Every structure is written in C-alpha cells, then in structure tokens.
Tab-separated table of C-alpha atoms in Angstrom:
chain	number	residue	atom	x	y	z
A	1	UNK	CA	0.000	0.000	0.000
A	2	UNK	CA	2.871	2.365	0.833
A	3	UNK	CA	4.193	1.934	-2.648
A	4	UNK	CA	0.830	2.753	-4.434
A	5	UNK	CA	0.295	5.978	-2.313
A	6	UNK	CA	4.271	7.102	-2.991
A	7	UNK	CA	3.820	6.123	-6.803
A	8	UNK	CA	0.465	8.168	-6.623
A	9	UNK	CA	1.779	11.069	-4.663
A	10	UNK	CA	5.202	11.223	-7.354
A	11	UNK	CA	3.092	11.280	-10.028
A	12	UNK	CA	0.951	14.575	-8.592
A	13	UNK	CA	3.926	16.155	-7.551
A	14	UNK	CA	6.107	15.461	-10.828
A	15	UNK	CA	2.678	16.593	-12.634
A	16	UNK	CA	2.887	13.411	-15.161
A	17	UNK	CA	0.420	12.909	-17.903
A	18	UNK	CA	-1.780	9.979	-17.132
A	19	UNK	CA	-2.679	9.523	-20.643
A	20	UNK	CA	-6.098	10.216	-22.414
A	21	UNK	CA	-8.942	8.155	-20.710
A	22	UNK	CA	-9.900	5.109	-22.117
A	23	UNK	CA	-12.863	3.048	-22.245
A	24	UNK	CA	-12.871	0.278	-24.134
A	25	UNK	CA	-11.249	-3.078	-23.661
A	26	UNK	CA	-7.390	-3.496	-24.577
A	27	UNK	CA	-7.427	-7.009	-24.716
A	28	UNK	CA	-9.676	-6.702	-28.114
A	29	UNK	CA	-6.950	-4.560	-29.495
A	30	UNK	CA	-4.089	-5.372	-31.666
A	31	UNK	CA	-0.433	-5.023	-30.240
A	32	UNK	CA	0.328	-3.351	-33.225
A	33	UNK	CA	-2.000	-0.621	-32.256
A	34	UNK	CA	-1.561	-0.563	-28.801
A	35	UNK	CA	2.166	1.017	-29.602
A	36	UNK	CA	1.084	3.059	-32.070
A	37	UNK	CA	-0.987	4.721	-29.567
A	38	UNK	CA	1.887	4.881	-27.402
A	39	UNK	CA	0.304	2.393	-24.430
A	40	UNK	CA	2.930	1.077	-22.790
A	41	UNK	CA	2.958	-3.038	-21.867
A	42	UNK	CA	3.265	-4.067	-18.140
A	43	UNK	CA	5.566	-6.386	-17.280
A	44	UNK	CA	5.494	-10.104	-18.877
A	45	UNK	CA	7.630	-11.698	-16.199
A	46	UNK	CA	8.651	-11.681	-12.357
A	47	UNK	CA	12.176	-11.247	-13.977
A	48	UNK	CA	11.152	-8.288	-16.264
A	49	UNK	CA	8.991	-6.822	-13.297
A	50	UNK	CA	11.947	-7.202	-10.766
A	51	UNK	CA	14.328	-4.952	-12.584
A	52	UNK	CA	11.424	-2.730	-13.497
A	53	UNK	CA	11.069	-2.356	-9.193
A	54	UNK	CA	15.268	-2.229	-9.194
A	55	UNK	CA	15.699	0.731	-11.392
A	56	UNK	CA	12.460	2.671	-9.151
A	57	UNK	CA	13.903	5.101	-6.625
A	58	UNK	CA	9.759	6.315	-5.327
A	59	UNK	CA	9.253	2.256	-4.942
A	60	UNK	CA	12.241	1.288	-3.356
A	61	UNK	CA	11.931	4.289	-0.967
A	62	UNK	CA	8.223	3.539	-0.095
A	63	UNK	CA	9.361	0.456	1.072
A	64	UNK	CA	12.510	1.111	2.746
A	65	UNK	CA	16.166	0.034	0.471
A	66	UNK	CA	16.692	-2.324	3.589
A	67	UNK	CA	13.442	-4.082	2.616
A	68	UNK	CA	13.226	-3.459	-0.995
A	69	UNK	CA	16.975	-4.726	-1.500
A	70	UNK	CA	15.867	-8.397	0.727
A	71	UNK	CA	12.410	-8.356	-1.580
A	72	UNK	CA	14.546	-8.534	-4.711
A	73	UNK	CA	16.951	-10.567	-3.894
A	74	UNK	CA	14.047	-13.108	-2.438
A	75	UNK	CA	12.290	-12.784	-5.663
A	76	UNK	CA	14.852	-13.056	-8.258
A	77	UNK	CA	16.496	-16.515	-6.007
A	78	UNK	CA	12.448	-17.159	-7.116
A	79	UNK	CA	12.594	-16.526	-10.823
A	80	UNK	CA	15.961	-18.815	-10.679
A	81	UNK	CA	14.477	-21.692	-8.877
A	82	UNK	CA	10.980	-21.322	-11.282
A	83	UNK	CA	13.498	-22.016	-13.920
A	84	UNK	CA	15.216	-24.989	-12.900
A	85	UNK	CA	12.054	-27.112	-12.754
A	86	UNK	CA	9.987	-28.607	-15.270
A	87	UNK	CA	6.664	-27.678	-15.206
A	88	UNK	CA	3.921	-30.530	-16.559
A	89	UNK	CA	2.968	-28.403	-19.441
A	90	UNK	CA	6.651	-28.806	-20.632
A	91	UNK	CA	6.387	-33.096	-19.390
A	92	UNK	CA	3.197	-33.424	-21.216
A	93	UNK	CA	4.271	-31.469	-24.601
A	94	UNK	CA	7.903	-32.886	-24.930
A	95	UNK	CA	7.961	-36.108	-22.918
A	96	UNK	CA	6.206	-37.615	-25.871
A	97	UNK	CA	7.784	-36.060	-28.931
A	98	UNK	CA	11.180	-37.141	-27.954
C-alpha cells in the first residue's frame, strides 16, 4: 500500500500525464496498435517486473532500500528456482515427442 500511495503522490507532484482516458477493452486490441498509440505493456515476467522495481527510486523508498533490496533478492532466487524445474505443461508437450 505504501508503494501505491508514494507512486500516486510522485506522479501529482512530478505533474505526469496519465494519458487520455480510455474506455474500451485493450485485450480486443491489436499489439500493433496498442504502440502506435503509445500504451505502454506491463511487465510479462517476475524477472522483467523485478528490474522494473530495481531501477524505481519512489518504490524502493516507499518500502525502505533495507526491505526493498531483501524483496529482490528473495524474488529473483524465485525466478531462478521457477526455472530450474519442469513444469507438466513442458512433461506433457515434450515427454512424448522425444
């Protein structure tokens, strides 16, 4: 919560552009538009969101560095372990082909 508030407040206080307000449903639209109308993508992984939070000073402060630096390293020791394993997707797809 402290992160959302200090995000919110930075944004009043650095006066950013939120963006023209939109109504209709962006999963319906193509990516190809999307960018063209300059919408910017969240995220697609823990990785990419991880050094998304790394490179935010109003984030990291909200939370405290001591905190913020024990989240990340938590997280990414995460992302590293979520890639050593084999999920069943990957068993059921490729056990069979091979």
């Amino acid at each position: 919560m402290a992160a959302l508030l200090a995000a919110g407040l930075d944004g009043i206080e650095s006066k950013a552009d939120p963006g023209k307000r939109n109504n209709e449903n962006l999963y319906e639209v193509p990516e190809e538009e999307l960018r063209r109308r300059g919408i910017d993508f969240l995220p697609a992984t823990l990785s990419e969101a991880l050094d998304c939070l790394e490179k935010d000073e109003v984030v990291k402060t909200a939370l405290g560095e001591e905190y913020a630096a024990y989240y990340l390293r938590v997280k990414r020791e995460e992302w590293r372990q979520y890639h050593c394993s084999v999920s069943a997707w990957e068993t059921d797809h490729y056990l069979g082909l091979y």
